[in-house]
mmCIF file of C-alpha atoms in Angstrom:
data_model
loop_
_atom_site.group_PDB
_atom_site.id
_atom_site.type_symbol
_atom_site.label_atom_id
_atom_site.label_comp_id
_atom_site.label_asym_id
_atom_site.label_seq_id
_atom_site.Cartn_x
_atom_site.Cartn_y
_atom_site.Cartn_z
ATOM 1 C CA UNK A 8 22.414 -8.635 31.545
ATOM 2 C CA UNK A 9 24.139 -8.462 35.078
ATOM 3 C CA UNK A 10 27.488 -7.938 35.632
ATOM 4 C CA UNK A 11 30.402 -9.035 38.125
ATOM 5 C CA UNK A 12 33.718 -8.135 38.805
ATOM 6 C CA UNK A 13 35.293 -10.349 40.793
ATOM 7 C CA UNK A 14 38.134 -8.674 42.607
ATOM 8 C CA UNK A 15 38.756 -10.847 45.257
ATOM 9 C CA UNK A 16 42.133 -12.572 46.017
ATOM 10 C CA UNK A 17 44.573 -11.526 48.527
ATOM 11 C CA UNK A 18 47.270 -10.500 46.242
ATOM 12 C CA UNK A 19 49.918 -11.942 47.269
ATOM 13 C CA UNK A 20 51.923 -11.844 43.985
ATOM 14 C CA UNK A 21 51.889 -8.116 44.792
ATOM 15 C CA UNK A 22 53.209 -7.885 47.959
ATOM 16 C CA UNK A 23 53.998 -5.450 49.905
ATOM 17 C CA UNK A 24 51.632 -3.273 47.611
ATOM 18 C CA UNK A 25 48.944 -5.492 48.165
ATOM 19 C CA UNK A 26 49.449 -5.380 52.468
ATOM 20 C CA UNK A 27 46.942 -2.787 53.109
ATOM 21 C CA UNK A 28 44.342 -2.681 50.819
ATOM 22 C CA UNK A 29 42.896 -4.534 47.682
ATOM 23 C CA UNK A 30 44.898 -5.597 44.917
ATOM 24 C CA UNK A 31 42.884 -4.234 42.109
ATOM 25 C CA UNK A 32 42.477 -0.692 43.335
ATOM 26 C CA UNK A 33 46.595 -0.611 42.881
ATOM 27 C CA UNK A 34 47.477 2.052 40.497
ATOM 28 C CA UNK A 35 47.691 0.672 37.137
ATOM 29 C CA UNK A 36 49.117 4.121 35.816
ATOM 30 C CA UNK A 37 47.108 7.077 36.178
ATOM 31 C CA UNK A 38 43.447 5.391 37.765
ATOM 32 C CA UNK A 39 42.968 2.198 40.123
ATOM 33 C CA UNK A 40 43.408 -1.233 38.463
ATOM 34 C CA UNK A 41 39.649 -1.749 38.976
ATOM 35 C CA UNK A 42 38.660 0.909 36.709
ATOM 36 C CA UNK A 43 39.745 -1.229 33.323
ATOM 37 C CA UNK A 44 36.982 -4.412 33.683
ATOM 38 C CA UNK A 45 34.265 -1.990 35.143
ATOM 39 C CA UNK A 46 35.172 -0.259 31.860
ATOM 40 C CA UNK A 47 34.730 -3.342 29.636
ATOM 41 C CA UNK A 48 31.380 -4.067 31.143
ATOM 42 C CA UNK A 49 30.043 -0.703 30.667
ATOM 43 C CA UNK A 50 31.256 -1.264 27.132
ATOM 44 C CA UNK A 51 29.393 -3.937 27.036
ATOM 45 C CA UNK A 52 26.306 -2.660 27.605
ATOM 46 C CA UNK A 53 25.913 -3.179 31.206
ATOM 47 C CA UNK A 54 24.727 -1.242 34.101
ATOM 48 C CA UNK A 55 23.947 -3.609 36.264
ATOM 49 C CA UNK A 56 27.540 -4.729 38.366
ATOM 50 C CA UNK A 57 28.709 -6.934 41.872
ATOM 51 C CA UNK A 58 31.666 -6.453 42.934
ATOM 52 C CA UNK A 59 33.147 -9.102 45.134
ATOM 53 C CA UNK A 60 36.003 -8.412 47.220
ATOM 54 C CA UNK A 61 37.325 -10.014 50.707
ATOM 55 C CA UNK A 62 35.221 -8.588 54.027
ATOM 56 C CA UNK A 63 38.000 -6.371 54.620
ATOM 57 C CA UNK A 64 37.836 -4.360 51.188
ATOM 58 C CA UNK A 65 34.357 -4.177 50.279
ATOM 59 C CA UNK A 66 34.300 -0.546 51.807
ATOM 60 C CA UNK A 67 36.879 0.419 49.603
ATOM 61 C CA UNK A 68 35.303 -0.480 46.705
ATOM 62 C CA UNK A 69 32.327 1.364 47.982
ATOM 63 C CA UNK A 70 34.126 4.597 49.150
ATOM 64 C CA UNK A 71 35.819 4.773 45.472
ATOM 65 C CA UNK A 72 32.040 3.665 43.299
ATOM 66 C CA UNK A 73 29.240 4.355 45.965
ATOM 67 C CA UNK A 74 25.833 3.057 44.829
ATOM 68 C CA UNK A 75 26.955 3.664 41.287
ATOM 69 C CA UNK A 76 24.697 6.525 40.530
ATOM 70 C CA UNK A 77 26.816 9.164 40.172
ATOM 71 C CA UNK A 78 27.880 6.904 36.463
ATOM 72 C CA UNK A 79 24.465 6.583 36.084
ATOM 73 C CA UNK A 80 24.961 2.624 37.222
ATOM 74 C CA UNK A 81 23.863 0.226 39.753
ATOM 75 C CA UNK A 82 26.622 -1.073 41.844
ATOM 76 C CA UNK A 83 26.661 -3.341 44.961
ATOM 77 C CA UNK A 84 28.898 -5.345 46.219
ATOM 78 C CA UNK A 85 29.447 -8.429 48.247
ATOM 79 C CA UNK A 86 32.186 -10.231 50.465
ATOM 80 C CA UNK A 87 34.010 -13.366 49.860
ATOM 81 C CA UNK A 88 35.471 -14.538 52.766
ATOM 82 C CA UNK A 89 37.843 -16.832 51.442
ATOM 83 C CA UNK A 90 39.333 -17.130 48.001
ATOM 84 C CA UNK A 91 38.231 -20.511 46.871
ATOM 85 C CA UNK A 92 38.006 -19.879 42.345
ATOM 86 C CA UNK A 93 36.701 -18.146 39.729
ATOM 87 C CA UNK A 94 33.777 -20.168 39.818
ATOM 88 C CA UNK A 95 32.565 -19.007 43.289
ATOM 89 C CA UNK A 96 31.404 -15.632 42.180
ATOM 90 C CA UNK A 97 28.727 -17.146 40.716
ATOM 91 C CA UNK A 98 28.048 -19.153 44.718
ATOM 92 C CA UNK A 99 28.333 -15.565 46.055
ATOM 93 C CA UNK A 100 26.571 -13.559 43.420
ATOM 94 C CA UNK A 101 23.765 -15.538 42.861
ATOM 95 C CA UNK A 102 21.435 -13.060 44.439
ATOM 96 C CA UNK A 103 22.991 -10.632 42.199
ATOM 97 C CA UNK A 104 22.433 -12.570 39.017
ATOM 98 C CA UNK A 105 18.958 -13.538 40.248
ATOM 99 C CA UNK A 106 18.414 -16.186 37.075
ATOM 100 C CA UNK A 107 19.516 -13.531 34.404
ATOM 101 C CA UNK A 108 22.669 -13.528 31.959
ATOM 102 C CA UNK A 109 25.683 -11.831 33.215
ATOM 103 C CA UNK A 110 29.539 -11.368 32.453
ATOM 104 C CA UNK A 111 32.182 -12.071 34.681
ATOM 105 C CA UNK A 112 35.386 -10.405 34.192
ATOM 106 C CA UNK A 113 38.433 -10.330 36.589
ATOM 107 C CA UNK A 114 39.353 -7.613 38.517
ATOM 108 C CA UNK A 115 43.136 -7.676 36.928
ATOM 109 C CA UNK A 116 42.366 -7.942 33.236
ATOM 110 C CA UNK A 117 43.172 -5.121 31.206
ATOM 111 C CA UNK A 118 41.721 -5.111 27.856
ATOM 112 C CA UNK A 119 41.917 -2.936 24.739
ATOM 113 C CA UNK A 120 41.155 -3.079 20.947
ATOM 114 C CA UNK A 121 38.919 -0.325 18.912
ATOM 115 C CA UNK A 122 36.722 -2.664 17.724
ATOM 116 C CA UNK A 123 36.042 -4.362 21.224
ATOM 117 C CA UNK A 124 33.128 -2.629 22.362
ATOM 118 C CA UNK A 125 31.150 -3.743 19.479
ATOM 119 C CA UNK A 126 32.247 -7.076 19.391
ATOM 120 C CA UNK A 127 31.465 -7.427 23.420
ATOM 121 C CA UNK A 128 27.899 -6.110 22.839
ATOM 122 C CA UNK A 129 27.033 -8.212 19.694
ATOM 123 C CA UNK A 130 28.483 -11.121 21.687
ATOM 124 C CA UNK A 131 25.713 -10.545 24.726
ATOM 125 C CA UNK A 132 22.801 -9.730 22.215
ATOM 126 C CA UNK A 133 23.927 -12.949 20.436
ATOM 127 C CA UNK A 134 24.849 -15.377 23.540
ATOM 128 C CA UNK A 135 22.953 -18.999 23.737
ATOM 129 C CA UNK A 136 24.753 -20.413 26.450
ATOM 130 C CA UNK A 137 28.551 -19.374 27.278
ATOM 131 C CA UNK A 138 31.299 -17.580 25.365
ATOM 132 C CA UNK A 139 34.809 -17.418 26.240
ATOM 133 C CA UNK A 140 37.146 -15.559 24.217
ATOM 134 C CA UNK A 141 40.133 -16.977 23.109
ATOM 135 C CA UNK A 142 43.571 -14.896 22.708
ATOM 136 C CA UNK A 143 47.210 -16.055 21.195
ATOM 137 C CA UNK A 144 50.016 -15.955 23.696
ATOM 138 C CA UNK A 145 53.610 -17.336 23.449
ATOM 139 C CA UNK A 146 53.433 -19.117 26.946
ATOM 140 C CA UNK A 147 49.836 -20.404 27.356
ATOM 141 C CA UNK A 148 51.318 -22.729 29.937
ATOM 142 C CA UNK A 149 50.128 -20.752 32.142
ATOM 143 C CA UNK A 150 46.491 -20.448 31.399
ATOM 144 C CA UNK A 151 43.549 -22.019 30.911
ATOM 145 C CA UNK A 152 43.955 -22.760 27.127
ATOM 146 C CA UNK A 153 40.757 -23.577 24.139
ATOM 147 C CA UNK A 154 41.859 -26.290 21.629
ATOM 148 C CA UNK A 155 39.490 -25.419 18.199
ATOM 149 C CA UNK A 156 39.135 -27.674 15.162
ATOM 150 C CA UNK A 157 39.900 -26.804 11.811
ATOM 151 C CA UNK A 158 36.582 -25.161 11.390
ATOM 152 C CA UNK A 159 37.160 -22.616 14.286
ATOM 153 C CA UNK A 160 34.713 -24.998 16.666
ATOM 154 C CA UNK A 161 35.652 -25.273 20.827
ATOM 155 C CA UNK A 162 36.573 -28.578 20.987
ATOM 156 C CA UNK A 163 38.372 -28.981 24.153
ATOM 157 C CA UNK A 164 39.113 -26.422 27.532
ATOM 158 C CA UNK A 165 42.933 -27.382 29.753
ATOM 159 C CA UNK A 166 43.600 -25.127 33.159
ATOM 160 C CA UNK A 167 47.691 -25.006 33.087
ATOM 161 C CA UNK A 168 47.854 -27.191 31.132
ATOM 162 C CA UNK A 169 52.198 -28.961 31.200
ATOM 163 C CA UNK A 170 51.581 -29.646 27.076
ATOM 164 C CA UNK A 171 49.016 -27.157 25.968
ATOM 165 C CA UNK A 172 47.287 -28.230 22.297
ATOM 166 C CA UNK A 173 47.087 -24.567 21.347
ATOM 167 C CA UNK A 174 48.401 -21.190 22.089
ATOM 168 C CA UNK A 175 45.068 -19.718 22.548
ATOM 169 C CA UNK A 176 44.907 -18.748 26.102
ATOM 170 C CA UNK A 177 41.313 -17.728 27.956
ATOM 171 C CA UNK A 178 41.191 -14.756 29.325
ATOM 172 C CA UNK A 179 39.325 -13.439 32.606
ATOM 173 C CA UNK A 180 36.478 -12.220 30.864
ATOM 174 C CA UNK A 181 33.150 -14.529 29.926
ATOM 175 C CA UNK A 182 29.258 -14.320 29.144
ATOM 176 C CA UNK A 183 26.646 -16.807 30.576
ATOM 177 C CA UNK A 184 23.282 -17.572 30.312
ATOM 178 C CA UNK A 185 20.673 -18.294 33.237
ATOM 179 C CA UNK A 186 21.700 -21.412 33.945
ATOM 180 C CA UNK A 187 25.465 -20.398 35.607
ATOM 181 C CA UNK A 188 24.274 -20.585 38.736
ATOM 182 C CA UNK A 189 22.790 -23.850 38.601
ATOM 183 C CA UNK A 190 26.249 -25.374 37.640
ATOM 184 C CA UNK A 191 28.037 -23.654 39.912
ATOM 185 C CA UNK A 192 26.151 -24.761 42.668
ATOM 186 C CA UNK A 193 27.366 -28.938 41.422
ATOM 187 C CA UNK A 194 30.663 -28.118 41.233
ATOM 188 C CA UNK A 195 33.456 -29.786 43.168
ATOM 189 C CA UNK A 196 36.696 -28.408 44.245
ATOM 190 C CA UNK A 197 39.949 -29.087 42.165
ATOM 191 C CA UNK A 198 43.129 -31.091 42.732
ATOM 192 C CA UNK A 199 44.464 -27.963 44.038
ATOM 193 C CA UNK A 200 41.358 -26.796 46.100
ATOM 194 C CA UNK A 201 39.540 -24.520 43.877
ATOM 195 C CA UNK A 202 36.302 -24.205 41.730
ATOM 196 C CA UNK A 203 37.716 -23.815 38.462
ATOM 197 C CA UNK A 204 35.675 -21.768 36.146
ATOM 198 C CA UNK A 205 37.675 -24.070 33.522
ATOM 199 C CA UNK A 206 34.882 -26.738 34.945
ATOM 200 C CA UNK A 207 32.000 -24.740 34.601
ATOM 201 C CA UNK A 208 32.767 -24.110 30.897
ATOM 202 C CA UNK A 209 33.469 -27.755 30.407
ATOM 203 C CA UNK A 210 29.543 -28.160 31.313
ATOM 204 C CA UNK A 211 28.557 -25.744 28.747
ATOM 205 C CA UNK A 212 31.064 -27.452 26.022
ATOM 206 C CA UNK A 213 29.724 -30.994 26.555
ATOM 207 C CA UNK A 214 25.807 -29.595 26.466
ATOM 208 C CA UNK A 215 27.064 -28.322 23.006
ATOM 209 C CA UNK A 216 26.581 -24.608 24.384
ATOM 210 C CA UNK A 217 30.128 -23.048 24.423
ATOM 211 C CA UNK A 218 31.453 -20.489 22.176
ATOM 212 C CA UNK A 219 34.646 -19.400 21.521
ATOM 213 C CA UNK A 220 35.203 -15.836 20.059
ATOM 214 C CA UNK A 221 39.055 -15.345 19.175
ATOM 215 C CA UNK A 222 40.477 -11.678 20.316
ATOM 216 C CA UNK A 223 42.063 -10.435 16.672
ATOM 217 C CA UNK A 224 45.488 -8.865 16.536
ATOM 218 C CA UNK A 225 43.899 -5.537 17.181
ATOM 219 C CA UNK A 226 43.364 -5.926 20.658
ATOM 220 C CA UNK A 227 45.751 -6.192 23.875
ATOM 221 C CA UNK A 228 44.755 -8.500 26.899
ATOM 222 C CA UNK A 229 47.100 -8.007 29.627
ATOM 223 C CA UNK A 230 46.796 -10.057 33.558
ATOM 224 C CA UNK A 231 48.113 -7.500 35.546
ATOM 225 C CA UNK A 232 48.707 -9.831 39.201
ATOM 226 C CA UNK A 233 52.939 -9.469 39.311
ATOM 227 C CA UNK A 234 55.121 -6.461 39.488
ATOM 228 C CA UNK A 235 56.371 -6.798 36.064
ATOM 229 C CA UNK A 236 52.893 -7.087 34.460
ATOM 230 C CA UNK A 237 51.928 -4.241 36.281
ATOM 231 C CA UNK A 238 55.079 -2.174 35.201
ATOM 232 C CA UNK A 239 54.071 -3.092 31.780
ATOM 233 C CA UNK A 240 50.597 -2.278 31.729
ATOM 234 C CA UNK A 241 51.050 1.088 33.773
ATOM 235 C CA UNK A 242 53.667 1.673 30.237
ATOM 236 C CA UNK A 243 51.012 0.454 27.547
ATOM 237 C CA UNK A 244 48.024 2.590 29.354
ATOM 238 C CA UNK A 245 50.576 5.810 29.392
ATOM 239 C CA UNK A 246 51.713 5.255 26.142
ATOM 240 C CA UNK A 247 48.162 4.648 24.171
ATOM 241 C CA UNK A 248 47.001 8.281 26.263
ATOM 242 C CA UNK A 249 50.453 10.051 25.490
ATOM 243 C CA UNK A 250 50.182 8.816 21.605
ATOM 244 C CA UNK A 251 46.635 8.758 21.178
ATOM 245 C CA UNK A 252 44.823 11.369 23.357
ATOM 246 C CA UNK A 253 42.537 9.257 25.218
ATOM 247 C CA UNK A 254 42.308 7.715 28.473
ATOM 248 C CA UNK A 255 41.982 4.073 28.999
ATOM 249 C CA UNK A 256 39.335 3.354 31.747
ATOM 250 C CA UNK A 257 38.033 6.520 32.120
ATOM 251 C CA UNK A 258 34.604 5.492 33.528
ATOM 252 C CA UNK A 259 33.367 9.079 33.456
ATOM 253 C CA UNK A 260 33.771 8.922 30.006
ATOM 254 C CA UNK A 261 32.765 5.753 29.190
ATOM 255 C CA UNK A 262 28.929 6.485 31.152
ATOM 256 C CA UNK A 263 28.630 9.272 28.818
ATOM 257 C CA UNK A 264 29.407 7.980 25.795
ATOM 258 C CA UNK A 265 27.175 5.120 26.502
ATOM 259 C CA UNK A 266 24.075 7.072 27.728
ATOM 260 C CA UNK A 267 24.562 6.459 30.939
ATOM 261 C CA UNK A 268 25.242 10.287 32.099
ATOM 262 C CA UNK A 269 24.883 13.533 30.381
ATOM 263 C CA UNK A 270 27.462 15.238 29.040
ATOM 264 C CA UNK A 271 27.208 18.023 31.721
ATOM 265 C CA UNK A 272 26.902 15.563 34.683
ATOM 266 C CA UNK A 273 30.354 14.111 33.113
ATOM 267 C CA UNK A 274 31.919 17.805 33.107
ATOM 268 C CA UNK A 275 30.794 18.210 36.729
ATOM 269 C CA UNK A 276 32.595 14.224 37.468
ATOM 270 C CA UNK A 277 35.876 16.142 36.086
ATOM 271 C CA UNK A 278 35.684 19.459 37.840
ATOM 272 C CA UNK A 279 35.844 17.343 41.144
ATOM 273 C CA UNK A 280 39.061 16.005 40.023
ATOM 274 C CA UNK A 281 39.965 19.627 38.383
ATOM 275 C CA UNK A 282 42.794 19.755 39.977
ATOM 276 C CA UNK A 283 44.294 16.418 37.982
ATOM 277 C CA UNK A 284 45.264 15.160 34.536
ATOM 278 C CA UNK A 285 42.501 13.209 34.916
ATOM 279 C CA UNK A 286 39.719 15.217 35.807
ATOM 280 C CA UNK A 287 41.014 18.133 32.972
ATOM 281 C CA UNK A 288 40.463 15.179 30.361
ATOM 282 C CA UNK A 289 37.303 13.965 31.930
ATOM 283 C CA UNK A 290 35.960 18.082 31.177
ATOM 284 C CA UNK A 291 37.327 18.288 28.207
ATOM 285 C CA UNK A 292 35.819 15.266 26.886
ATOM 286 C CA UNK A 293 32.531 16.602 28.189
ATOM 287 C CA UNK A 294 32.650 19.156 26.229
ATOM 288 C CA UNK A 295 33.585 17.519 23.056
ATOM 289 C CA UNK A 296 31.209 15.188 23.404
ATOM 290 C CA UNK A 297 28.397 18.657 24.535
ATOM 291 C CA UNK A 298 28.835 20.052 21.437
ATOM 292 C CA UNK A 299 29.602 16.708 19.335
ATOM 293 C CA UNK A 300 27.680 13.448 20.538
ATOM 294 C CA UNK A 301 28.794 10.058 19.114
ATOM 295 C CA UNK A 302 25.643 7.410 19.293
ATOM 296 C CA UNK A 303 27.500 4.090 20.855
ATOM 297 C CA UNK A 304 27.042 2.209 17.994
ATOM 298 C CA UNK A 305 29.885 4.125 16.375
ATOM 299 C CA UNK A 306 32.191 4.186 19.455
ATOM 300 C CA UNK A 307 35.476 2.811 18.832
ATOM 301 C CA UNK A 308 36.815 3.079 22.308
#
């Protein structure tokens, strides 16, 4: 399975963080906002990841990632020149996805939960057309929102919707089958000039080839694009490492505990950064993990 992060978008929400360079290699606290969905994806399972960003960040993403080797990934990358939806990373990546499966995620989604790796990699052994996840929120208003039927069944998908028909909102994170970018490719711009990835689901929902997987209380979804979202996920990420002892995003750690890296390439990741918070906990955890491996079956991350 491929993946993409799309962190495209010009930030403007942001602003004047977002002036000079991308918006999700902000700080989100300790370690650039991108670091979180590259995180997930790895969780997932994946090795395989596109990032798109605008012409003008692409290096930036590449100075920070490389070719992805030194996680022992494959990343490229690709410009969008214009922001025009969700649904045009599958235009732009389409050599990347090349007629597999992939995952999209958003370059501003934070997620979190102990059981989520699991769940994400039983969800892309298991996929047969598209899954979205669904996640209860007080103000869905101001997402795209998944109405279910008493049996738990995706019965209908709303973008902003004024009178949503749930409070399960849809967060920036979804798995497809081969066929994405087929339906990408028919897709028409919105009302408000976009393609909505709210239309390619909509496809899969009427072929009867949607799935809806509900986020539990156990995990934390946070869309980091304003200054107070930001605030507050720079607090949860500081206070789940200051309570817990672990680093959220820490992609050093997360290519050795899936297999990706050794344990000793990971330790020699953190000496670079010796010098850090960071790079102490990326050696440290190296060394656990030397002397104590955990398979990734039984990682709860």
């Amino acid at each position: 399975m491929k993946g993409i992060v799309l962190a495209g978008g010009r930030g403007t929400r942001l602003q004047p963080l977002t002036l000079v360079s991308s918006k999700q290699l902000v700080p989100i606290y300790d370690k650039p906002m991108v670091y979180y969905p590259l995180s997930m994806l790895m969780l997932a399972g994946i090795d395989d990841v596109l990032i798109i960003a605008l012409p003008t960040e692409v290096e930036q993403f590449r100075a920070l990632f490389g070719d992805g080797s030194r996680l022992g990934m494959r990343i490229t990358y690709t410009a969008q020149d214009e922001p025009r939806g969700i649904a045009d990373a599958f235009r732009v990546g389409a050599d990347h996805i090349k007629g597999e499966e992939c995952a999209l995620i958003l370059g501003d989604n934070l997620f979190h939960g102990a059981r989520l790796p699991s769940l994400l990699r039983r969800t892309a052994r298991e996929l047969r057309g598209c899954v979205l996840f669904g996640h209860q929120v007080a103000e869905p208003r101001h997402f795209g929102v998944a109405e279910i039927d008493a049996k738990g069944n995706l019965v209908s998908i709303e973008e902003k919707p004024e009178h949503p028909r749930s409070n399960l909102a849809i967060p920036g994170l979804y798995f497809f089958d081969e066929t994405v970018t087929e339906i990408a490719k028919g897709l028409r711009p919105s009302a408000r000039g976009e393609l909505e990835i709210t239309d390619v689901l909509r496809v899969y929902l009427a072929e009867g080839r949607a799935d809806l997987v509900r986020l539990g209380r156990g995990v934390t979804w946070l869309d980091t694009g304003t200054h107070e979202s930001l605030l507050d996920a720079g607090r949860f990420v500081r206070d789940i490492q200051y309570h817990q002892g672990i680093r959220l995003g820490c992609v050093e750690e997360v290519a050795m505990f899936m297999g990706l890296i050794s344990a000793e390439a990971c330790l020699d990741l953190g000496s670079e950064m010796s010098g850090s918070p960071y790079g102490q906990y990326v050696m440290a955890s190296a060394r656990s993990h030397r002397d104590n491996p955990v398979p990734p079956e039984l990682l709860e991350y």
